[in-house]
PDB file of C-alpha atoms in Angstrom:
ATOM      1  CA  UNK A  30       0.000   0.000   0.000  1.00 42.00           C
ATOM      2  CA  UNK A  31       1.435   3.342  -1.024  1.00 47.00           C
ATOM      3  CA  UNK A  32       0.068   6.622   0.203  1.00 50.00           C
ATOM      4  CA  UNK A  33       0.818   9.694  -1.843  1.00 59.00           C
ATOM      5  CA  UNK A  34       0.134  12.789   0.243  1.00 59.00           C
ATOM      6  CA  UNK A  35      -1.118  15.038  -2.534  1.00 63.00           C
ATOM      7  CA  UNK A  36      -3.298  12.345  -4.099  1.00 75.00           C
ATOM      8  CA  UNK A  37      -4.890  11.335  -0.810  1.00 71.00           C
ATOM      9  CA  UNK A  38      -5.530  14.864   0.410  1.00 74.00           C
ATOM     10  CA  UNK A  39      -7.004  15.880  -2.933  1.00 76.00           C
ATOM     11  CA  UNK A  40      -9.210  12.789  -2.922  1.00 78.00           C
ATOM     12  CA  UNK A  41     -10.485  13.598   0.573  1.00 75.00           C
ATOM     13  CA  UNK A  42     -11.122  17.242  -0.283  1.00 76.00           C
ATOM     14  CA  UNK A  43     -12.934  16.234  -3.458  1.00 76.00           C
ATOM     15  CA  UNK A  44     -15.120  13.800  -1.535  1.00 74.00           C
ATOM     16  CA  UNK A  45     -16.062  16.543   0.932  1.00 76.00           C
ATOM     17  CA  UNK A  46     -17.012  18.845  -1.909  1.00 71.00           C
ATOM     18  CA  UNK A  47     -19.188  16.090  -3.374  1.00 68.00           C
ATOM     19  CA  UNK A  48     -21.213  15.768  -0.194  1.00 70.00           C
ATOM     20  CA  UNK A  49     -24.453  17.332  -1.302  1.00 68.00           C
ATOM     21  CA  UNK A  50     -26.644  18.276   1.634  1.00 77.00           C
ATOM     22  CA  UNK A  51     -30.290  18.401   0.634  1.00 89.00           C
ATOM     23  CA  UNK A  52     -31.575  21.966   0.595  1.00 90.00           C
ATOM     24  CA  UNK A  53     -35.117  22.453   1.834  1.00 92.00           C
ATOM     25  CA  UNK A  54     -36.140  24.073  -1.449  1.00 93.00           C
ATOM     26  CA  UNK A  55     -35.162  20.859  -3.271  1.00 93.00           C
ATOM     27  CA  UNK A  56     -37.817  18.912  -1.399  1.00 94.00           C
ATOM     28  CA  UNK A  57     -41.221  18.751  -3.119  1.00 91.00           C
ATOM     29  CA  UNK A  58     -43.985  20.772  -1.514  1.00 90.00           C
ATOM     30  CA  UNK A  59     -46.441  17.974  -2.218  1.00 94.00           C
ATOM     31  CA  UNK A  60     -47.027  14.935  -0.040  1.00 96.00           C
ATOM     32  CA  UNK A  61     -45.279  11.756  -1.182  1.00 96.00           C
ATOM     33  CA  UNK A  62     -45.956   8.057  -0.901  1.00 97.00           C
ATOM     34  CA  UNK A  63     -43.271   5.901   0.704  1.00 96.00           C
ATOM     35  CA  UNK A  64     -41.826   4.697  -2.621  1.00 96.00           C
ATOM     36  CA  UNK A  65     -41.468   8.306  -3.749  1.00 96.00           C
ATOM     37  CA  UNK A  66     -39.747   9.208  -0.476  1.00 96.00           C
ATOM     38  CA  UNK A  67     -37.160   6.406  -0.770  1.00 95.00           C
ATOM     39  CA  UNK A  68     -36.520   7.305  -4.420  1.00 94.00           C
ATOM     40  CA  UNK A  69     -36.023  10.971  -3.535  1.00 94.00           C
ATOM     41  CA  UNK A  70     -33.591  10.168  -0.704  1.00 93.00           C
ATOM     42  CA  UNK A  71     -31.602   7.694  -2.822  1.00 91.00           C
ATOM     43  CA  UNK A  72     -31.269  10.131  -5.700  1.00 88.00           C
ATOM     44  CA  UNK A  73     -30.006  12.958  -3.489  1.00 88.00           C
ATOM     45  CA  UNK A  74     -27.822  11.102  -0.986  1.00 87.00           C
ATOM     46  CA  UNK A  75     -26.345   8.156  -2.908  1.00 82.00           C
ATOM     47  CA  UNK A  76     -22.976   9.925  -3.166  1.00 77.00           C
ATOM     48  CA  UNK A  77     -22.650   9.921   0.640  1.00 79.00           C
ATOM     49  CA  UNK A  78     -22.640   6.112   0.855  1.00 80.00           C
ATOM     50  CA  UNK A  79     -19.549   3.950   1.029  1.00 79.00           C
ATOM     51  CA  UNK A  80     -20.642   1.994  -2.042  1.00 80.00           C
ATOM     52  CA  UNK A  81     -22.768   4.289  -4.230  1.00 74.00           C
ATOM     53  CA  UNK A  82     -25.266   2.339  -6.288  1.00 72.00           C
ATOM     54  CA  UNK A  83     -25.202  -0.599  -3.867  1.00 77.00           C
ATOM     55  CA  UNK A  84     -25.892   0.774  -0.385  1.00 80.00           C
ATOM     56  CA  UNK A  85     -29.467   1.763   0.366  1.00 83.00           C
ATOM     57  CA  UNK A  86     -30.066   5.199   1.845  1.00 87.00           C
ATOM     58  CA  UNK A  87     -33.550   4.422   3.047  1.00 91.00           C
ATOM     59  CA  UNK A  88     -35.934   1.464   2.884  1.00 92.00           C
ATOM     60  CA  UNK A  89     -39.590   0.956   3.763  1.00 94.00           C
ATOM     61  CA  UNK A  90     -38.518  -1.094   6.782  1.00 95.00           C
ATOM     62  CA  UNK A  91     -36.294   1.736   8.021  1.00 95.00           C
ATOM     63  CA  UNK A  92     -39.084   4.301   7.723  1.00 95.00           C
ATOM     64  CA  UNK A  93     -41.524   2.023   9.555  1.00 95.00           C
ATOM     65  CA  UNK A  94     -38.949   1.458  12.319  1.00 93.00           C
ATOM     66  CA  UNK A  95     -38.408   5.198  12.688  1.00 94.00           C
ATOM     67  CA  UNK A  96     -42.141   5.672  13.154  1.00 94.00           C
ATOM     68  CA  UNK A  97     -42.416   2.781  15.634  1.00 92.00           C
ATOM     69  CA  UNK A  98     -39.531   4.223  17.661  1.00 88.00           C
ATOM     70  CA  UNK A  99     -41.063   7.718  17.728  1.00 88.00           C
ATOM     71  CA  UNK A 100     -38.319   9.219  15.613  1.00 91.00           C
ATOM     72  CA  UNK A 101     -40.757  10.152  12.881  1.00 94.00           C
ATOM     73  CA  UNK A 102     -44.425  11.191  13.150  1.00 94.00           C
ATOM     74  CA  UNK A 103     -46.722   8.757  11.320  1.00 95.00           C
ATOM     75  CA  UNK A 104     -47.803   9.608   7.752  1.00 95.00           C
ATOM     76  CA  UNK A 105     -51.286  10.899   7.005  1.00 92.00           C
ATOM     77  CA  UNK A 106     -53.186   8.569   4.677  1.00 93.00           C
ATOM     78  CA  UNK A 107     -49.886   6.865   3.807  1.00 94.00           C
ATOM     79  CA  UNK A 108     -48.372  10.126   2.589  1.00 96.00           C
ATOM     80  CA  UNK A 109     -45.308  11.947   3.896  1.00 97.00           C
ATOM     81  CA  UNK A 110     -44.984  15.713   3.998  1.00 96.00           C
ATOM     82  CA  UNK A 111     -41.985  17.920   3.348  1.00 95.00           C
ATOM     83  CA  UNK A 112     -41.422  18.048   7.105  1.00 95.00           C
ATOM     84  CA  UNK A 113     -41.270  14.247   7.237  1.00 96.00           C
ATOM     85  CA  UNK A 114     -38.480  14.306   4.661  1.00 96.00           C
ATOM     86  CA  UNK A 115     -36.563  17.020   6.526  1.00 95.00           C
ATOM     87  CA  UNK A 116     -36.656  14.828   9.629  1.00 96.00           C
ATOM     88  CA  UNK A 117     -35.587  11.773   7.627  1.00 96.00           C
ATOM     89  CA  UNK A 118     -32.517  13.645   6.388  1.00 94.00           C
ATOM     90  CA  UNK A 119     -31.588  14.583   9.960  1.00 94.00           C
ATOM     91  CA  UNK A 120     -32.122  10.987  11.102  1.00 95.00           C
ATOM     92  CA  UNK A 121     -29.923   9.764   8.237  1.00 93.00           C
ATOM     93  CA  UNK A 122     -26.974  11.851   9.430  1.00 90.00           C
ATOM     94  CA  UNK A 123     -27.520  11.152  13.138  1.00 93.00           C
ATOM     95  CA  UNK A 124     -27.936   7.373  12.885  1.00 92.00           C
ATOM     96  CA  UNK A 125     -24.283   6.840  11.981  1.00 89.00           C
ATOM     97  CA  UNK A 126     -23.192   7.875  15.476  1.00 91.00           C
ATOM     98  CA  UNK A 127     -26.260   7.867  17.741  1.00 94.00           C
ATOM     99  CA  UNK A 128     -28.704   5.248  19.025  1.00 93.00           C
ATOM    100  CA  UNK A 129     -32.428   5.404  18.279  1.00 91.00           C
ATOM    101  CA  UNK A 130     -32.978   6.485  21.878  1.00 93.00           C
ATOM    102  CA  UNK A 131     -30.532   9.398  21.575  1.00 96.00           C
ATOM    103  CA  UNK A 132     -31.996  10.534  18.248  1.00 95.00           C
ATOM    104  CA  UNK A 133     -35.471  10.384  19.745  1.00 94.00           C
ATOM    105  CA  UNK A 134     -34.338  12.509  22.694  1.00 95.00           C
ATOM    106  CA  UNK A 135     -33.019  15.346  20.521  1.00 94.00           C
ATOM    107  CA  UNK A 136     -35.748  15.237  17.871  1.00 94.00           C
ATOM    108  CA  UNK A 137     -38.799  14.761  20.093  1.00 93.00           C
ATOM    109  CA  UNK A 138     -38.872  18.371  21.396  1.00 93.00           C
ATOM    110  CA  UNK A 139     -38.788  19.549  17.777  1.00 93.00           C
ATOM    111  CA  UNK A 140     -41.438  17.164  16.449  1.00 93.00           C
ATOM    112  CA  UNK A 141     -43.772  17.695  19.410  1.00 92.00           C
ATOM    113  CA  UNK A 142     -43.702  21.463  19.252  1.00 92.00           C
ATOM    114  CA  UNK A 143     -42.847  22.412  15.691  1.00 92.00           C
ATOM    115  CA  UNK A 144     -44.081  19.601  13.419  1.00 92.00           C
ATOM    116  CA  UNK A 145     -46.804  20.979  11.131  1.00 87.00           C
ATOM    117  CA  UNK A 146     -46.574  24.304  12.914  1.00 85.00           C
ATOM    118  CA  UNK A 147     -47.932  27.426  11.244  1.00 84.00           C
ATOM    119  CA  UNK A 148     -45.489  29.620  13.171  1.00 84.00           C
ATOM    120  CA  UNK A 149     -42.570  31.278  11.383  1.00 86.00           C
ATOM    121  CA  UNK A 150     -40.174  29.182  13.495  1.00 91.00           C
ATOM    122  CA  UNK A 151     -40.799  25.607  12.433  1.00 92.00           C
ATOM    123  CA  UNK A 152     -39.001  22.428  11.408  1.00 94.00           C
ATOM    124  CA  UNK A 153     -38.004  23.901   8.068  1.00 93.00           C
ATOM    125  CA  UNK A 154     -36.419  26.955   9.686  1.00 93.00           C
ATOM    126  CA  UNK A 155     -34.535  24.680  12.112  1.00 93.00           C
ATOM    127  CA  UNK A 156     -33.295  22.591   9.172  1.00 93.00           C
ATOM    128  CA  UNK A 157     -32.213  25.660   7.190  1.00 92.00           C
ATOM    129  CA  UNK A 158     -30.209  26.964  10.141  1.00 92.00           C
ATOM    130  CA  UNK A 159     -28.396  23.648  10.628  1.00 90.00           C
ATOM    131  CA  UNK A 160     -27.739  23.288   6.902  1.00 88.00           C
ATOM    132  CA  UNK A 161     -26.269  26.788   6.649  1.00 85.00           C
ATOM    133  CA  UNK A 162     -23.931  26.119   9.581  1.00 86.00           C
ATOM    134  CA  UNK A 163     -22.808  22.748   8.207  1.00 82.00           C
ATOM    135  CA  UNK A 164     -21.998  24.231   4.804  1.00 79.00           C
ATOM    136  CA  UNK A 165     -19.946  26.942   6.513  1.00 81.00           C
ATOM    137  CA  UNK A 166     -17.956  24.269   8.383  1.00 85.00           C
ATOM    138  CA  UNK A 167     -16.625  22.505   5.288  1.00 84.00           C
ATOM    139  CA  UNK A 168     -13.481  24.641   4.939  1.00 85.00           C
ATOM    140  CA  UNK A 169     -12.638  24.234   8.624  1.00 89.00           C
ATOM    141  CA  UNK A 170     -13.073  20.460   8.314  1.00 89.00           C
ATOM    142  CA  UNK A 171     -10.784  20.365   5.262  1.00 86.00           C
ATOM    143  CA  UNK A 172      -8.078  22.264   7.158  1.00 89.00           C
ATOM    144  CA  UNK A 173      -8.399  19.964  10.179  1.00 92.00           C
ATOM    145  CA  UNK A 174      -8.013  16.882   7.946  1.00 89.00           C
ATOM    146  CA  UNK A 175      -4.908  18.340   6.304  1.00 86.00           C
ATOM    147  CA  UNK A 176      -3.343  19.048   9.701  1.00 91.00           C
ATOM    148  CA  UNK A 177      -4.066  15.518  10.944  1.00 92.00           C
ATOM    149  CA  UNK A 178      -2.587  14.011   7.782  1.00 89.00           C
ATOM    150  CA  UNK A 179       0.574  16.070   8.115  1.00 89.00           C
ATOM    151  CA  UNK A 180       0.859  14.987  11.755  1.00 93.00           C
ATOM    152  CA  UNK A 181       0.381  11.328  10.770  1.00 91.00           C
ATOM    153  CA  UNK A 182       3.195  11.669   8.239  1.00 88.00           C
ATOM    154  CA  UNK A 183       5.557  12.591  11.091  1.00 91.00           C
ATOM    155  CA  UNK A 184       4.684   9.591  13.294  1.00 92.00           C
ATOM    156  CA  UNK A 185       6.218   6.100  13.369  1.00 92.00           C
ATOM    157  CA  UNK A 186       9.527   7.331  12.005  1.00 88.00           C
ATOM    158  CA  UNK A 187      11.217   4.283  13.557  1.00 91.00           C
ATOM    159  CA  UNK A 188       8.899   1.738  11.887  1.00 92.00           C
ATOM    160  CA  UNK A 189      10.480  -0.864   9.569  1.00 94.00           C
ATOM    161  CA  UNK A 190      10.876   0.547   6.068  1.00 91.00           C
ATOM    162  CA  UNK A 191       8.593  -2.040   4.488  1.00 92.00           C
ATOM    163  CA  UNK A 192       5.744  -1.097   6.851  1.00 93.00           C
ATOM    164  CA  UNK A 193       6.293   2.647   6.911  1.00 90.00           C
ATOM    165  CA  UNK A 194       3.387   3.514   4.600  1.00 88.00           C
ATOM    166  CA  UNK A 195       1.005   1.253   6.500  1.00 92.00           C
ATOM    167  CA  UNK A 196       1.809   2.921   9.817  1.00 93.00           C
ATOM    168  CA  UNK A 197       1.312   6.382   8.301  1.00 90.00           C
ATOM    169  CA  UNK A 198      -2.146   5.278   7.241  1.00 90.00           C
ATOM    170  CA  UNK A 199      -2.716   3.672  10.660  1.00 94.00           C
ATOM    171  CA  UNK A 200      -1.710   6.917  12.392  1.00 95.00           C
ATOM    172  CA  UNK A 201      -4.017   8.945  10.172  1.00 92.00           C
ATOM    173  CA  UNK A 202      -6.950   6.598  10.889  1.00 93.00           C
ATOM    174  CA  UNK A 203      -6.173   6.724  14.613  1.00 96.00           C
ATOM    175  CA  UNK A 204      -6.076  10.532  14.719  1.00 96.00           C
ATOM    176  CA  UNK A 205      -9.366  10.788  12.833  1.00 94.00           C
ATOM    177  CA  UNK A 206     -10.903   8.011  14.929  1.00 96.00           C
ATOM    178  CA  UNK A 207      -9.940   9.631  18.238  1.00 96.00           C
ATOM    179  CA  UNK A 208     -11.502  12.892  17.063  1.00 95.00           C
ATOM    180  CA  UNK A 209     -14.761  11.097  16.263  1.00 94.00           C
ATOM    181  CA  UNK A 210     -14.606   9.181  19.566  1.00 96.00           C
ATOM    182  CA  UNK A 211     -14.202  12.325  21.671  1.00 96.00           C
ATOM    183  CA  UNK A 212     -16.974  14.176  19.829  1.00 95.00           C
ATOM    184  CA  UNK A 213     -19.305  11.185  20.178  1.00 95.00           C
ATOM    185  CA  UNK A 214     -18.631  11.134  23.920  1.00 96.00           C
ATOM    186  CA  UNK A 215     -19.402  14.843  24.104  1.00 96.00           C
ATOM    187  CA  UNK A 216     -22.671  14.402  22.186  1.00 96.00           C
ATOM    188  CA  UNK A 217     -23.722  11.553  24.489  1.00 96.00           C
ATOM    189  CA  UNK A 218     -22.890  13.642  27.573  1.00 97.00           C
ATOM    190  CA  UNK A 219     -25.013  16.511  26.242  1.00 97.00           C
ATOM    191  CA  UNK A 220     -27.950  14.214  25.519  1.00 97.00           C
ATOM    192  CA  UNK A 221     -27.646  12.444  28.887  1.00 97.00           C
ATOM    193  CA  UNK A 222     -27.579  15.827  30.632  1.00 96.00           C
ATOM    194  CA  UNK A 223     -30.686  16.952  28.769  1.00 95.00           C
ATOM    195  CA  UNK A 224     -32.431  13.685  29.683  1.00 94.00           C
ATOM    196  CA  UNK A 225     -31.512  14.134  33.333  1.00 94.00           C
ATOM    197  CA  UNK A 226     -32.934  17.666  33.305  1.00 93.00           C
ATOM    198  CA  UNK A 227     -36.193  16.339  31.844  1.00 90.00           C
ATOM    199  CA  UNK A 228     -36.446  13.666  34.542  1.00 89.00           C
ATOM    200  CA  UNK A 229     -35.737  16.265  37.227  1.00 87.00           C
ATOM    201  CA  UNK A 230     -38.537  18.478  35.884  1.00 87.00           C
ATOM    202  CA  UNK A 231     -40.938  15.520  35.896  1.00 84.00           C
ATOM    203  CA  UNK A 232     -40.067  14.749  39.517  1.00 85.00           C
ATOM    204  CA  UNK A 233     -40.731  18.375  40.483  1.00 82.00           C
ATOM    205  CA  UNK A 234     -44.088  18.318  38.705  1.00 78.00           C
ATOM    206  CA  UNK A 235     -45.196  14.994  40.239  1.00 72.00           C
ATOM    207  CA  UNK A 236     -45.908  16.330  43.784  1.00 66.00           C
ATOM    208  CA  UNK A 237     -47.944  19.199  42.301  1.00 58.00           C
ATOM    209  CA  UNK A 238     -50.112  16.747  40.379  1.00 53.00           C
ATOM    210  CA  UNK A 239     -50.784  14.726  43.538  1.00 53.00           C
ATOM    211  CA  UNK A 240     -51.766  17.852  45.480  1.00 53.00           C
ATOM    212  CA  UNK A 241     -54.159  18.916  42.750  1.00 53.00           C
ATOM    213  CA  UNK A 242     -55.951  15.563  43.016  1.00 51.00           C
TER     214      UNK A 242
END
């Protein structure tokens, strides 16, 4: 295995540029049947899969499981709205690092209060805000990847010559993996803290309910 710095970095940067986040205006304003939803998601997100053309973005079983696990409000007359699709996109990105329970915890306050809301602040405005921030982060992510690669190139200088390229790759994977690991821990801590606050609020409300009876 031979790693050429310029080739690898350029490949990574190109792959980041090819990540096409679905803009809310690209989503149809008409309700869709499940087959239309899966087709829409596949056509817009296939480039984000490890094996484009082979890996499925979304299946009927997945959508049904999301509904059963309270990640997604049920369809109306078997049709899904634009807001359903916005939530499905968020679920798609979250599911790679979070459990169903964690995704439910962070999406439930949004779906309960803002799903099918007529207010100016709704699910679409939440999605637009997140999308804008994520697009703005691409350059910072590219720079961080370059710095980690350069650091990996400096490590394992005493490795046997025949394994030198492998250990550079191993170091690069390790640096990226540790970054993901730490951020995942942070996300879980934030969600666990939010859950604990909710439970504390419920405990405070419980005595009031008993008194009222």
